[in-house]
Amino acid sequence: RPIQLLFLTAGEESAVMTHPRIVLKLGKRSRAQLIESHVGVRGGHCLTNLVADYDIDDEAKLVHDRLQLGVSGTSFVGLSRIRVGAQAELKQTLATLGGDLVRNETDMHLDGTFVEAQLNGVYMPIGSEHVDNVIRVHHEQPDGHSDQFYKGVALDKSRAAFAGKVFVYQDAQRTNAFQQNSNMLLSDDAEIDSKPELEIYADDVKCSHGATCGELDPVALFYLRSRGLSRAEAESLLTYAFAAEVIERFVDPAVAKLAQERLIARTPGGANLTEML
């Protein structure tokens, strides 16, 4: 059964700050499924300052679903420090769907051979919200595999940033490392900054990175409208489909459903999506 950590943030008349700490240690050949939820239940000036340490020993496996559903006035700043041992596996999926200011920082060290690490993420700021994702992946041993797959949608006057960097150490031969950050701007006043990086000191590696930023595809819009959808319905459907590719990677169905509901609520014309999906 999954372990769930639920952090509820409720605004008060005066500003509130909390400093939670998570420490998770997985022993050799152990398995764990972790659900980490940060939910705002009442608006107000609230800051959550989280530090998390995850130690995944040899041949262990961690499945980690993270959901951030902030409300007006709530801010979140988090640092995750991760160590992954030999032949261990990590699959982490993150959805940031609310919060005035959200910054997620991940520092991951692949400290063993034949490691499998996958980091997925989606963010959709609206209004004047701001979302940052900073990721550093250190390949320290040979034959490791890491994959970063992040998508973002910015609306209104919101801001978002993605800074992902992969370090491949000199001894980390036969490393496979991939980064992909795709973004969509739905407003002339929105802004997304993307900075994928590779720093490689080994010779025998397979590493790639890419970043895209654009608007809705006019060809796809024309196709949907030719099938009877209005322009607003077509735009809503394409926006949802773009971001939902990450939502589908959640392992726990209840988390995926909750993320889907919030995604639909934040998508322009989302009320029509409920009938179409």
PDB file of N, CA and C in Angstrom, residues 97-160:
ATOM      1  N   LEU A  97      -0.003  22.706  -9.803  1.00  0.00           N
ATOM      2  CA  LEU A  97      -1.245  23.274 -10.339  1.00  0.00           C
ATOM      3  C   LEU A  97      -1.863  24.236  -9.332  1.00  0.00           C
ATOM      4  N   GLY A  98      -1.087  25.214  -8.915  1.00  0.00           N
ATOM      5  CA  GLY A  98      -1.604  26.223  -8.000  1.00  0.00           C
ATOM      6  C   GLY A  98      -0.547  26.695  -7.027  1.00  0.00           C
ATOM      7  N   GLY A  99      -0.621  28.000  -6.666  1.00  0.00           N
ATOM      8  CA  GLY A  99       0.327  28.588  -5.724  1.00  0.00           C
ATOM      9  C   GLY A  99       0.930  29.852  -6.308  1.00  0.00           C
ATOM     10  N   ASP A 100       0.972  30.928  -5.510  1.00  0.00           N
ATOM     11  CA  ASP A 100       1.512  32.203  -5.996  1.00  0.00           C
ATOM     12  C   ASP A 100       2.959  32.058  -6.448  1.00  0.00           C
ATOM     13  N   LEU A 101       3.764  31.403  -5.625  1.00  0.00           N
ATOM     14  CA  LEU A 101       5.169  31.172  -5.942  1.00  0.00           C
ATOM     15  C   LEU A 101       5.510  29.741  -5.570  1.00  0.00           C
ATOM     16  N   VAL A 102       5.998  28.972  -6.531  1.00  0.00           N
ATOM     17  CA  VAL A 102       6.391  27.588  -6.279  1.00  0.00           C
ATOM     18  C   VAL A 102       7.779  27.377  -6.881  1.00  0.00           C
ATOM     19  N   ARG A 103       8.673  26.866  -6.056  1.00  0.00           N
ATOM     20  CA  ARG A 103      10.028  26.541  -6.532  1.00  0.00           C
ATOM     21  C   ARG A 103      10.377  25.129  -6.070  1.00  0.00           C
ATOM     22  N   ASN A 104      10.601  24.252  -7.020  1.00  0.00           N
ATOM     23  CA  ASN A 104      10.992  22.873  -6.738  1.00  0.00           C
ATOM     24  C   ASN A 104      12.438  22.667  -7.186  1.00  0.00           C
ATOM     25  N   GLU A 105      13.283  22.324  -6.243  1.00  0.00           N
ATOM     26  CA  GLU A 105      14.697  22.092  -6.534  1.00  0.00           C
ATOM     27  C   GLU A 105      15.033  20.637  -6.219  1.00  0.00           C
ATOM     28  N   THR A 106      15.665  19.960  -7.174  1.00  0.00           N
ATOM     29  CA  THR A 106      16.028  18.555  -7.011  1.00  0.00           C
ATOM     30  C   THR A 106      17.513  18.380  -7.270  1.00  0.00           C
ATOM     31  N   ASP A 107      18.195  17.736  -6.323  1.00  0.00           N
ATOM     32  CA  ASP A 107      19.613  17.426  -6.471  1.00  0.00           C
ATOM     33  C   ASP A 107      19.755  15.913  -6.322  1.00  0.00           C
ATOM     34  N   MET A 108      19.993  15.209  -7.438  1.00  0.00           N
ATOM     35  CA  MET A 108      19.983  13.741  -7.437  1.00  0.00           C
ATOM     36  C   MET A 108      21.354  13.202  -7.829  1.00  0.00           C
ATOM     37  N   HIS A 109      21.831  12.246  -7.020  1.00  0.00           N
ATOM     38  CA  HIS A 109      23.113  11.606  -7.261  1.00  0.00           C
ATOM     39  C   HIS A 109      22.872  10.129  -7.564  1.00  0.00           C
ATOM     40  N   LEU A 110      23.268   9.711  -8.769  1.00  0.00           N
ATOM     41  CA  LEU A 110      23.167   8.306  -9.157  1.00  0.00           C
ATOM     42  C   LEU A 110      24.471   7.638  -8.761  1.00  0.00           C
ATOM     43  N   ASP A 111      24.432   7.014  -7.578  1.00  0.00           N
ATOM     44  CA  ASP A 111      25.639   6.545  -6.904  1.00  0.00           C
ATOM     45  C   ASP A 111      25.807   5.036  -7.065  1.00  0.00           C
ATOM     46  N   GLY A 112      25.580   4.511  -8.253  1.00  0.00           N
ATOM     47  CA  GLY A 112      25.719   3.080  -8.483  1.00  0.00           C
ATOM     48  C   GLY A 112      25.572   2.776  -9.960  1.00  0.00           C
ATOM     49  N   THR A 113      25.901   1.561 -10.334  1.00  0.00           N
ATOM     50  CA  THR A 113      25.804   1.149 -11.730  1.00  0.00           C
ATOM     51  C   THR A 113      24.383   0.673 -12.042  1.00  0.00           C
ATOM     52  N   PHE A 114      24.018   0.759 -13.328  1.00  0.00           N
ATOM     53  CA  PHE A 114      22.732   0.283 -13.829  1.00  0.00           C
ATOM     54  C   PHE A 114      21.547   0.883 -13.061  1.00  0.00           C
ATOM     55  N   VAL A 115      21.613   2.180 -12.854  1.00  0.00           N
ATOM     56  CA  VAL A 115      20.542   2.918 -12.183  1.00  0.00           C
ATOM     57  C   VAL A 115      19.510   3.358 -13.218  1.00  0.00           C
ATOM     58  N   GLU A 116      18.228   3.335 -12.822  1.00  0.00           N
ATOM     59  CA  GLU A 116      17.145   3.835 -13.663  1.00  0.00           C
ATOM     60  C   GLU A 116      16.432   4.952 -12.898  1.00  0.00           C
ATOM     61  N   ALA A 117      16.474   6.162 -13.427  1.00  0.00           N
ATOM     62  CA  ALA A 117      15.834   7.297 -12.752  1.00  0.00           C
ATOM     63  C   ALA A 117      15.009   8.088 -13.759  1.00  0.00           C
ATOM     64  N   GLN A 118      13.742   8.309 -13.433  1.00  0.00           N
ATOM     65  CA  GLN A 118      12.830   9.034 -14.320  1.00  0.00           C
ATOM     66  C   GLN A 118      12.157  10.148 -13.532  1.00  0.00           C
ATOM     67  N   LEU A 119      12.275  11.373 -14.049  1.00  0.00           N
ATOM     68  CA  LEU A 119      11.661  12.545 -13.435  1.00  0.00           C
ATOM     69  C   LEU A 119      10.679  13.155 -14.422  1.00  0.00           C
ATOM     70  N   ASN A 120       9.397  13.153 -14.057  1.00  0.00           N
ATOM     71  CA  ASN A 120       8.346  13.733 -14.896  1.00  0.00           C
ATOM     72  C   ASN A 120       7.737  14.934 -14.186  1.00  0.00           C
ATOM     73  N   GLY A 121       7.307  15.922 -14.947  1.00  0.00           N
ATOM     74  CA  GLY A 121       6.697  17.075 -14.309  1.00  0.00           C
ATOM     75  C   GLY A 121       5.819  17.876 -15.262  1.00  0.00           C
ATOM     76  N   VAL A 122       4.773  18.479 -14.697  1.00  0.00           N
ATOM     77  CA  VAL A 122       3.910  19.376 -15.456  1.00  0.00           C
ATOM     78  C   VAL A 122       3.562  20.559 -14.564  1.00  0.00           C
ATOM     79  N   TYR A 123       3.485  21.757 -15.166  1.00  0.00           N
ATOM     80  CA  TYR A 123       3.134  22.956 -14.411  1.00  0.00           C
ATOM     81  C   TYR A 123       2.247  23.827 -15.279  1.00  0.00           C
ATOM     82  N   MET A 124       1.243  24.436 -14.647  1.00  0.00           N
ATOM     83  CA  MET A 124       0.322  25.316 -15.358  1.00  0.00           C
ATOM     84  C   MET A 124       0.002  26.518 -14.478  1.00  0.00           C
ATOM     85  N   PRO A 125       0.854  27.541 -14.501  1.00  0.00           N
ATOM     86  CA  PRO A 125       0.549  28.749 -13.732  1.00  0.00           C
ATOM     87  C   PRO A 125      -0.485  29.619 -14.449  1.00  0.00           C
ATOM     88  N   ILE A 126      -1.322  30.280 -13.664  1.00  0.00           N
ATOM     89  CA  ILE A 126      -2.320  31.202 -14.206  1.00  0.00           C
ATOM     90  C   ILE A 126      -2.226  32.515 -13.441  1.00  0.00           C
ATOM     91  N   GLY A 127      -2.946  33.534 -13.903  1.00  0.00           N
ATOM     92  CA  GLY A 127      -2.917  34.823 -13.223  1.00  0.00           C
ATOM     93  C   GLY A 127      -1.506  35.384 -13.203  1.00  0.00           C
ATOM     94  N   SER A 128      -1.012  35.682 -11.990  1.00  0.00           N
ATOM     95  CA  SER A 128       0.358  36.178 -11.824  1.00  0.00           C
ATOM     96  C   SER A 128       1.235  35.163 -11.094  1.00  0.00           C
ATOM     97  N   GLU A 129       0.878  33.903 -11.140  1.00  0.00           N
ATOM     98  CA  GLU A 129       1.653  32.865 -10.456  1.00  0.00           C
ATOM     99  C   GLU A 129       3.035  32.694 -11.086  1.00  0.00           C
ATOM    100  N   HIS A 130       3.932  32.123 -10.304  1.00  0.00           N
ATOM    101  CA  HIS A 130       5.306  31.887 -10.760  1.00  0.00           C
ATOM    102  C   HIS A 130       5.737  30.493 -10.316  1.00  0.00           C
ATOM    103  N   VAL A 131       6.263  29.697 -11.259  1.00  0.00           N
ATOM    104  CA  VAL A 131       6.703  28.332 -10.967  1.00  0.00           C
ATOM    105  C   VAL A 131       8.128  28.142 -11.481  1.00  0.00           C
ATOM    106  N   ASP A 132       9.018  27.659 -10.608  1.00  0.00           N
ATOM    107  CA  ASP A 132      10.397  27.329 -10.988  1.00  0.00           C
ATOM    108  C   ASP A 132      10.650  25.848 -10.761  1.00  0.00           C
ATOM    109  N   ASN A 133      11.355  25.220 -11.691  1.00  0.00           N
ATOM    110  CA  ASN A 133      11.836  23.854 -11.521  1.00  0.00           C
ATOM    111  C   ASN A 133      13.336  23.842 -11.797  1.00  0.00           C
ATOM    112  N   VAL A 134      14.111  23.450 -10.792  1.00  0.00           N
ATOM    113  CA  VAL A 134      15.569  23.390 -10.908  1.00  0.00           C
ATOM    114  C   VAL A 134      15.997  21.959 -10.611  1.00  0.00           C
ATOM    115  N   ILE A 135      16.664  21.321 -11.566  1.00  0.00           N
ATOM    116  CA  ILE A 135      17.023  19.906 -11.433  1.00  0.00           C
ATOM    117  C   ILE A 135      18.504  19.733 -11.756  1.00  0.00           C
ATOM    118  N   ARG A 136      19.198  19.026 -10.868  1.00  0.00           N
ATOM    119  CA  ARG A 136      20.587  18.652 -11.117  1.00  0.00           C
ATOM    120  C   ARG A 136      20.709  17.132 -10.940  1.00  0.00           C
ATOM    121  N   VAL A 137      21.180  16.469 -11.977  1.00  0.00           N
ATOM    122  CA  VAL A 137      21.351  15.020 -11.943  1.00  0.00           C
ATOM    123  C   VAL A 137      22.835  14.712 -12.112  1.00  0.00           C
ATOM    124  N   HIS A 138      23.404  13.974 -11.143  1.00  0.00           N
ATOM    125  CA  HIS A 138      24.822  13.641 -11.149  1.00  0.00           C
ATOM    126  C   HIS A 138      24.987  12.160 -11.483  1.00  0.00           C
ATOM    127  N   HIS A 139      25.504  11.862 -12.669  1.00  0.00           N
ATOM    128  CA  HIS A 139      25.851  10.477 -13.025  1.00  0.00           C
ATOM    129  C   HIS A 139      27.284  10.234 -12.551  1.00  0.00           C
ATOM    130  N   GLU A 140      27.415   9.462 -11.475  1.00  0.00           N
ATOM    131  CA  GLU A 140      28.728   9.255 -10.880  1.00  0.00           C
ATOM    132  C   GLU A 140      29.336   7.900 -11.214  1.00  0.00           C
ATOM    133  N   GLN A 141      28.507   6.922 -11.653  1.00  0.00           N
ATOM    134  CA  GLN A 141      28.972   5.568 -11.929  1.00  0.00           C
ATOM    135  C   GLN A 141      28.553   5.148 -13.340  1.00  0.00           C
ATOM    136  N   PRO A 142      29.178   4.104 -13.898  1.00  0.00           N
ATOM    137  CA  PRO A 142      28.867   3.699 -15.284  1.00  0.00           C
ATOM    138  C   PRO A 142      27.465   3.103 -15.426  1.00  0.00           C
ATOM    139  N   ASP A 143      27.008   3.050 -16.685  1.00  0.00           N
ATOM    140  CA  ASP A 143      25.798   2.329 -17.095  1.00  0.00           C
ATOM    141  C   ASP A 143      24.523   2.844 -16.430  1.00  0.00           C
ATOM    142  N   GLY A 144      24.466   4.127 -16.146  1.00  0.00           N
ATOM    143  CA  GLY A 144      23.264   4.712 -15.558  1.00  0.00           C
ATOM    144  C   GLY A 144      22.350   5.308 -16.612  1.00  0.00           C
ATOM    145  N   HIS A 145      21.060   5.402 -16.285  1.00  0.00           N
ATOM    146  CA  HIS A 145      20.069   5.949 -17.208  1.00  0.00           C
ATOM    147  C   HIS A 145      19.188   6.935 -16.457  1.00  0.00           C
ATOM    148  N   SER A 146      19.075   8.146 -16.964  1.00  0.00           N
ATOM    149  CA  SER A 146      18.174   9.139 -16.381  1.00  0.00           C
ATOM    150  C   SER A 146      17.358   9.791 -17.477  1.00  0.00           C
ATOM    151  N   ASP A 147      16.130  10.165 -17.133  1.00  0.00           N
ATOM    152  CA  ASP A 147      15.201  10.744 -18.107  1.00  0.00           C
ATOM    153  C   ASP A 147      14.412  11.851 -17.423  1.00  0.00           C
ATOM    154  N   GLN A 148      14.486  13.064 -17.973  1.00  0.00           N
ATOM    155  CA  GLN A 148      13.693  14.190 -17.480  1.00  0.00           C
ATOM    156  C   GLN A 148      12.673  14.573 -18.547  1.00  0.00           C
ATOM    157  N   PHE A 149      11.410  14.591 -18.149  1.00  0.00           N
ATOM    158  CA  PHE A 149      10.327  14.896 -19.087  1.00  0.00           C
ATOM    159  C   PHE A 149       9.385  15.893 -18.413  1.00  0.00           C
ATOM    160  N   TYR A 150       9.508  17.164 -18.789  1.00  0.00           N
ATOM    161  CA  TYR A 150       8.728  18.230 -18.158  1.00  0.00           C
ATOM    162  C   TYR A 150       7.956  19.009 -19.216  1.00  0.00           C
ATOM    163  N   LYS A 151       6.711  19.360 -18.860  1.00  0.00           N
ATOM    164  CA  LYS A 151       5.872  20.162 -19.747  1.00  0.00           C
ATOM    165  C   LYS A 151       5.266  21.319 -18.957  1.00  0.00           C
ATOM    166  N   GLY A 152       5.118  22.459 -19.645  1.00  0.00           N
ATOM    167  CA  GLY A 152       4.546  23.618 -18.987  1.00  0.00           C
ATOM    168  C   GLY A 152       3.571  24.361 -19.881  1.00  0.00           C
ATOM    169  N   VAL A 153       2.529  24.931 -19.256  1.00  0.00           N
ATOM    170  CA  VAL A 153       1.559  25.783 -19.941  1.00  0.00           C
ATOM    171  C   VAL A 153       1.414  27.052 -19.115  1.00  0.00           C
ATOM    172  N   ALA A 154       1.608  28.206 -19.735  1.00  0.00           N
ATOM    173  CA  ALA A 154       1.509  29.482 -19.024  1.00  0.00           C
ATOM    174  C   ALA A 154       0.371  30.316 -19.595  1.00  0.00           C
ATOM    175  N   LEU A 155      -0.452  30.870 -18.699  1.00  0.00           N
ATOM    176  CA  LEU A 155      -1.592  31.683 -19.090  1.00  0.00           C
ATOM    177  C   LEU A 155      -1.501  33.056 -18.436  1.00  0.00           C
ATOM    178  N   ASP A 156      -2.299  33.998 -18.930  1.00  0.00           N
ATOM    179  CA  ASP A 156      -2.447  35.329 -18.328  1.00  0.00           C
ATOM    180  C   ASP A 156      -1.090  36.035 -18.234  1.00  0.00           C
ATOM    181  N   LYS A 157      -0.701  36.445 -17.021  1.00  0.00           N
ATOM    182  CA  LYS A 157       0.589  37.117 -16.816  1.00  0.00           C
ATOM    183  C   LYS A 157       1.529  36.256 -15.970  1.00  0.00           C
ATOM    184  N   SER A 158       1.380  34.976 -16.068  1.00  0.00           N
ATOM    185  CA  SER A 158       2.168  34.071 -15.227  1.00  0.00           C
ATOM    186  C   SER A 158       3.585  33.912 -15.778  1.00  0.00           C
ATOM    187  N   ARG A 159       4.452  33.328 -14.923  1.00  0.00           N
ATOM    188  CA  ARG A 159       5.849  33.074 -15.269  1.00  0.00           C
ATOM    189  C   ARG A 159       6.216  31.657 -14.852  1.00  0.00           C
ATOM    190  N   ALA A 160       7.110  31.045 -15.619  1.00  0.00           N
ATOM    191  CA  ALA A 160       7.612  29.714 -15.266  1.00  0.00           C
ATOM    192  C   ALA A 160       9.034  29.592 -15.773  1.00  0.00           C
TER     193      ALA A 160
END
